[in-house]
Amino acid sequence: MKTILIDYRERSGLESLVRKNAAKCKMATDTQENLLADYVCGGLGIEAKTVQDFFQSLQSGHLHNQLSNMDDNFERYVLVIHGTLDRYVADLRRRGNRRTTFAQVQAQFIGALARFDVDFDVTLMMFNTSSEAARWIVKRCEKDGTLG
């Protein structure tokens, strides 16, 4: 039976949804320290970010380091982003940032995804909700190592 290893530091709420979806698919989950990814299944590493976390990690340089480490240590790895750019921009506005436009956020987001694809050949997945992201993570782990 396949097991999804969930990093014990993952506390975004996505981990609970992954456990719930894994149980429905009769997949095991275990919580442990994963130094390189939020979710690990066999040779697959998955780093999951909310849109807000994506931008914070992008601006600090942390995301680049994470992807570089995943590139060095996994056969296959994925960056899963969940949430919407609209909501991110609305949150910026609520916090008083009226200067940053949706077009600027979208351009930075698309540019970063293109750069990561070129630099790391990472699989990039984006979902509007954490529920969608959790279902995809479980389904991807379920299919890991299968052909056809």
PDB file of C-alpha atoms in Angstrom:
ATOM      1  CA  MET A   1       0.000   0.000   0.000  1.00  0.00           C
ATOM      2  CA  LYS A   2       1.273   3.462  -0.906  1.00  0.00           C
ATOM      3  CA  THR A   3       1.814   5.938   1.887  1.00  0.00           C
ATOM      4  CA  ILE A   4       1.779   9.711   1.611  1.00  0.00           C
ATOM      5  CA  LEU A   5       4.331  11.169   4.005  1.00  0.00           C
ATOM      6  CA  ILE A   6       3.153  14.548   5.270  1.00  0.00           C
ATOM      7  CA  ASP A   7       5.612  16.989   6.788  1.00  0.00           C
ATOM      8  CA  TYR A   8       4.701  17.645  10.416  1.00  0.00           C
ATOM      9  CA  ARG A   9       5.236  21.402   9.912  1.00  0.00           C
ATOM     10  CA  GLU A  10       2.517  21.552   7.245  1.00  0.00           C
ATOM     11  CA  ARG A  11      -0.344  23.369   8.975  1.00  0.00           C
ATOM     12  CA  SER A  12      -2.190  25.180   6.213  1.00  0.00           C
ATOM     13  CA  GLY A  13      -5.282  22.984   6.458  1.00  0.00           C
ATOM     14  CA  LEU A  14      -4.359  21.279   3.196  1.00  0.00           C
ATOM     15  CA  GLU A  15      -2.799  18.398   5.130  1.00  0.00           C
ATOM     16  CA  SER A  16      -6.154  17.566   6.762  1.00  0.00           C
ATOM     17  CA  LEU A  17      -7.833  17.493   3.376  1.00  0.00           C
ATOM     18  CA  VAL A  18      -5.064  15.260   1.992  1.00  0.00           C
ATOM     19  CA  ARG A  19      -5.580  12.826   4.902  1.00  0.00           C
ATOM     20  CA  LYS A  20      -9.352  12.828   4.354  1.00  0.00           C
ATOM     21  CA  ASN A  21      -9.031  12.194   0.600  1.00  0.00           C
ATOM     22  CA  ALA A  22      -6.353   9.547   1.117  1.00  0.00           C
ATOM     23  CA  ALA A  23      -8.612   7.673   3.545  1.00  0.00           C
ATOM     24  CA  LYS A  24     -11.407   7.671   0.927  1.00  0.00           C
ATOM     25  CA  CYS A  25      -8.962   6.114  -1.566  1.00  0.00           C
ATOM     26  CA  LYS A  26      -7.695   3.617   1.015  1.00  0.00           C
ATOM     27  CA  MET A  27      -4.230   5.178   0.985  1.00  0.00           C
ATOM     28  CA  ALA A  28      -2.158   5.483   4.133  1.00  0.00           C
ATOM     29  CA  THR A  29      -0.729   8.739   5.418  1.00  0.00           C
ATOM     30  CA  ASP A  30       1.995   9.286   7.953  1.00  0.00           C
ATOM     31  CA  THR A  31       3.279  12.465   9.557  1.00  0.00           C
ATOM     32  CA  GLN A  32       7.020  12.946   9.840  1.00  0.00           C
ATOM     33  CA  GLU A  33       9.730  15.485   9.220  1.00  0.00           C
ATOM     34  CA  ASN A  34      10.136  15.897   5.467  1.00  0.00           C
ATOM     35  CA  LEU A  35      13.094  18.184   4.994  1.00  0.00           C
ATOM     36  CA  LEU A  36      12.563  18.793   1.287  1.00  0.00           C
ATOM     37  CA  ALA A  37       8.830  18.736   0.516  1.00  0.00           C
ATOM     38  CA  ASP A  38       5.439  19.026   2.173  1.00  0.00           C
ATOM     39  CA  TYR A  39       4.287  15.670   0.774  1.00  0.00           C
ATOM     40  CA  VAL A  40       6.377  12.690  -0.307  1.00  0.00           C
ATOM     41  CA  CYS A  41       5.200   9.503  -1.989  1.00  0.00           C
ATOM     42  CA  GLY A  42       7.906   7.156  -3.233  1.00  0.00           C
ATOM     43  CA  GLY A  43      10.271   9.187  -5.415  1.00  0.00           C
ATOM     44  CA  LEU A  44       7.762  12.036  -5.767  1.00  0.00           C
ATOM     45  CA  GLY A  45       8.077  15.275  -3.791  1.00  0.00           C
ATOM     46  CA  ILE A  46       5.268  17.817  -3.654  1.00  0.00           C
ATOM     47  CA  GLU A  47       5.648  21.335  -2.320  1.00  0.00           C
ATOM     48  CA  ALA A  48       2.304  23.043  -1.725  1.00  0.00           C
ATOM     49  CA  LYS A  49       1.810  26.782  -1.392  1.00  0.00           C
ATOM     50  CA  THR A  50      -1.123  29.105  -1.024  1.00  0.00           C
ATOM     51  CA  VAL A  51      -0.933  32.013  -3.458  1.00  0.00           C
ATOM     52  CA  GLN A  52       0.045  34.287  -0.556  1.00  0.00           C
ATOM     53  CA  ASP A  53       2.773  31.872   0.578  1.00  0.00           C
ATOM     54  CA  PHE A  54       3.959  31.569  -3.033  1.00  0.00           C
ATOM     55  CA  PHE A  55       4.566  35.322  -3.275  1.00  0.00           C
ATOM     56  CA  GLN A  56       6.185  35.546   0.169  1.00  0.00           C
ATOM     57  CA  SER A  57       8.516  32.636  -0.656  1.00  0.00           C
ATOM     58  CA  LEU A  58       9.202  34.063  -4.106  1.00  0.00           C
ATOM     59  CA  GLN A  59      10.168  37.472  -2.744  1.00  0.00           C
ATOM     60  CA  SER A  60      12.384  36.049   0.018  1.00  0.00           C
ATOM     61  CA  GLY A  61      14.176  33.650  -2.360  1.00  0.00           C
ATOM     62  CA  HIS A  62      13.065  30.692  -0.247  1.00  0.00           C
ATOM     63  CA  LEU A  63      11.013  29.135  -3.062  1.00  0.00           C
ATOM     64  CA  HIS A  64      13.984  29.113  -5.427  1.00  0.00           C
ATOM     65  CA  ASN A  65      16.032  27.292  -2.766  1.00  0.00           C
ATOM     66  CA  GLN A  66      13.229  24.803  -2.125  1.00  0.00           C
ATOM     67  CA  LEU A  67      12.910  23.956  -5.814  1.00  0.00           C
ATOM     68  CA  SER A  68      16.666  23.634  -6.175  1.00  0.00           C
ATOM     69  CA  ASN A  69      16.776  21.186  -3.246  1.00  0.00           C
ATOM     70  CA  MET A  70      13.861  19.205  -4.651  1.00  0.00           C
ATOM     71  CA  ASP A  71      15.567  19.100  -8.050  1.00  0.00           C
ATOM     72  CA  ASP A  72      18.672  17.624  -6.405  1.00  0.00           C
ATOM     73  CA  ASN A  73      16.817  15.025  -4.326  1.00  0.00           C
ATOM     74  CA  PHE A  74      13.683  13.764  -6.096  1.00  0.00           C
ATOM     75  CA  GLU A  75      13.133  11.782  -9.277  1.00  0.00           C
ATOM     76  CA  ARG A  76       9.967  13.819  -9.859  1.00  0.00           C
ATOM     77  CA  TYR A  77       8.672  16.874  -8.050  1.00  0.00           C
ATOM     78  CA  VAL A  78       5.710  19.185  -8.214  1.00  0.00           C
ATOM     79  CA  LEU A  79       4.863  22.676  -7.060  1.00  0.00           C
ATOM     80  CA  VAL A  80       1.153  22.860  -6.195  1.00  0.00           C
ATOM     81  CA  ILE A  81      -0.321  26.326  -5.733  1.00  0.00           C
ATOM     82  CA  HIS A  82      -3.809  26.779  -4.354  1.00  0.00           C
ATOM     83  CA  GLY A  83      -5.930  29.890  -4.140  1.00  0.00           C
ATOM     84  CA  THR A  84      -6.616  32.663  -6.607  1.00  0.00           C
ATOM     85  CA  LEU A  85      -4.779  35.761  -7.706  1.00  0.00           C
ATOM     86  CA  ASP A  86      -8.033  37.735  -7.295  1.00  0.00           C
ATOM     87  CA  ARG A  87      -8.202  36.868  -3.623  1.00  0.00           C
ATOM     88  CA  TYR A  88      -4.506  37.629  -3.142  1.00  0.00           C
ATOM     89  CA  VAL A  89      -4.949  41.102  -4.659  1.00  0.00           C
ATOM     90  CA  ALA A  90      -8.090  41.660  -2.545  1.00  0.00           C
ATOM     91  CA  ASP A  91      -6.055  40.733   0.578  1.00  0.00           C
ATOM     92  CA  LEU A  92      -3.361  43.235  -0.462  1.00  0.00           C
ATOM     93  CA  ARG A  93      -6.044  45.909  -0.748  1.00  0.00           C
ATOM     94  CA  ARG A  94      -7.481  45.046   2.686  1.00  0.00           C
ATOM     95  CA  ARG A  95      -4.014  45.458   4.171  1.00  0.00           C
ATOM     96  CA  GLY A  96      -3.708  48.922   2.632  1.00  0.00           C
ATOM     97  CA  ASN A  97      -1.762  48.181  -0.554  1.00  0.00           C
ATOM     98  CA  ARG A  98      -3.691  50.070  -3.216  1.00  0.00           C
ATOM     99  CA  ARG A  99      -0.785  50.465  -5.644  1.00  0.00           C
ATOM    100  CA  THR A 100      -0.286  46.851  -6.704  1.00  0.00           C
ATOM    101  CA  THR A 101      -2.612  45.984  -9.572  1.00  0.00           C
ATOM    102  CA  PHE A 102      -3.990  42.625 -10.608  1.00  0.00           C
ATOM    103  CA  ALA A 103      -2.050  42.929 -13.890  1.00  0.00           C
ATOM    104  CA  GLN A 104       1.220  43.375 -11.969  1.00  0.00           C
ATOM    105  CA  VAL A 105       0.511  40.378  -9.734  1.00  0.00           C
ATOM    106  CA  GLN A 106      -0.480  38.245 -12.708  1.00  0.00           C
ATOM    107  CA  ALA A 107       2.640  39.224 -14.654  1.00  0.00           C
ATOM    108  CA  GLN A 108       4.904  38.425 -11.699  1.00  0.00           C
ATOM    109  CA  PHE A 109       3.131  35.119 -11.126  1.00  0.00           C
ATOM    110  CA  ILE A 110       3.299  33.982 -14.760  1.00  0.00           C
ATOM    111  CA  GLY A 111       6.898  35.146 -15.072  1.00  0.00           C
ATOM    112  CA  ALA A 112       7.919  33.202 -11.957  1.00  0.00           C
ATOM    113  CA  LEU A 113       6.177  30.035 -13.160  1.00  0.00           C
ATOM    114  CA  ALA A 114       7.897  30.283 -16.544  1.00  0.00           C
ATOM    115  CA  ARG A 115      11.276  30.866 -14.865  1.00  0.00           C
ATOM    116  CA  PHE A 116      10.833  27.857 -12.541  1.00  0.00           C
ATOM    117  CA  ASP A 117       9.751  25.648 -15.429  1.00  0.00           C
ATOM    118  CA  VAL A 118      12.871  26.602 -17.408  1.00  0.00           C
ATOM    119  CA  ASP A 119      15.298  26.495 -14.477  1.00  0.00           C
ATOM    120  CA  PHE A 120      14.016  23.364 -12.737  1.00  0.00           C
ATOM    121  CA  ASP A 121      11.720  21.523 -15.164  1.00  0.00           C
ATOM    122  CA  VAL A 122       9.266  21.283 -12.271  1.00  0.00           C
ATOM    123  CA  THR A 123       5.668  20.210 -12.775  1.00  0.00           C
ATOM    124  CA  LEU A 124       3.469  23.192 -11.903  1.00  0.00           C
ATOM    125  CA  MET A 125      -0.133  22.750 -10.806  1.00  0.00           C
ATOM    126  CA  MET A 126      -2.588  25.449  -9.739  1.00  0.00           C
ATOM    127  CA  PHE A 127      -5.976  24.971  -8.138  1.00  0.00           C
ATOM    128  CA  ASN A 128      -8.595  27.496  -7.075  1.00  0.00           C
ATOM    129  CA  THR A 129      -9.261  25.758  -3.755  1.00  0.00           C
ATOM    130  CA  SER A 130      -7.360  23.675  -1.234  1.00  0.00           C
ATOM    131  CA  SER A 131      -9.972  20.928  -1.685  1.00  0.00           C
ATOM    132  CA  GLU A 132      -9.079  20.617  -5.365  1.00  0.00           C
ATOM    133  CA  ALA A 133      -5.369  20.644  -4.517  1.00  0.00           C
ATOM    134  CA  ALA A 134      -5.801  17.894  -1.906  1.00  0.00           C
ATOM    135  CA  ARG A 135      -7.754  15.682  -4.294  1.00  0.00           C
ATOM    136  CA  TRP A 136      -5.061  16.124  -6.951  1.00  0.00           C
ATOM    137  CA  ILE A 137      -2.220  15.362  -4.507  1.00  0.00           C
ATOM    138  CA  VAL A 138      -3.871  12.100  -3.454  1.00  0.00           C
ATOM    139  CA  LYS A 139      -4.744  11.101  -7.022  1.00  0.00           C
ATOM    140  CA  ARG A 140      -1.196  11.875  -8.195  1.00  0.00           C
ATOM    141  CA  CYS A 141       0.287   9.783  -5.396  1.00  0.00           C
ATOM    142  CA  GLU A 142      -2.173   7.001  -6.156  1.00  0.00           C
ATOM    143  CA  LYS A 143      -0.983   6.931  -9.773  1.00  0.00           C
ATOM    144  CA  ASP A 144       2.718   7.228  -8.936  1.00  0.00           C
ATOM    145  CA  GLY A 145       4.649   4.371 -10.501  1.00  0.00           C
ATOM    146  CA  THR A 146       1.827   3.258 -12.772  1.00  0.00           C
ATOM    147  CA  LEU A 147       1.755   3.436 -16.542  1.00  0.00           C
ATOM    148  CA  GLY A 148      -1.229   3.973 -18.801  1.00  0.00           C
TER     149      GLY A 148
END
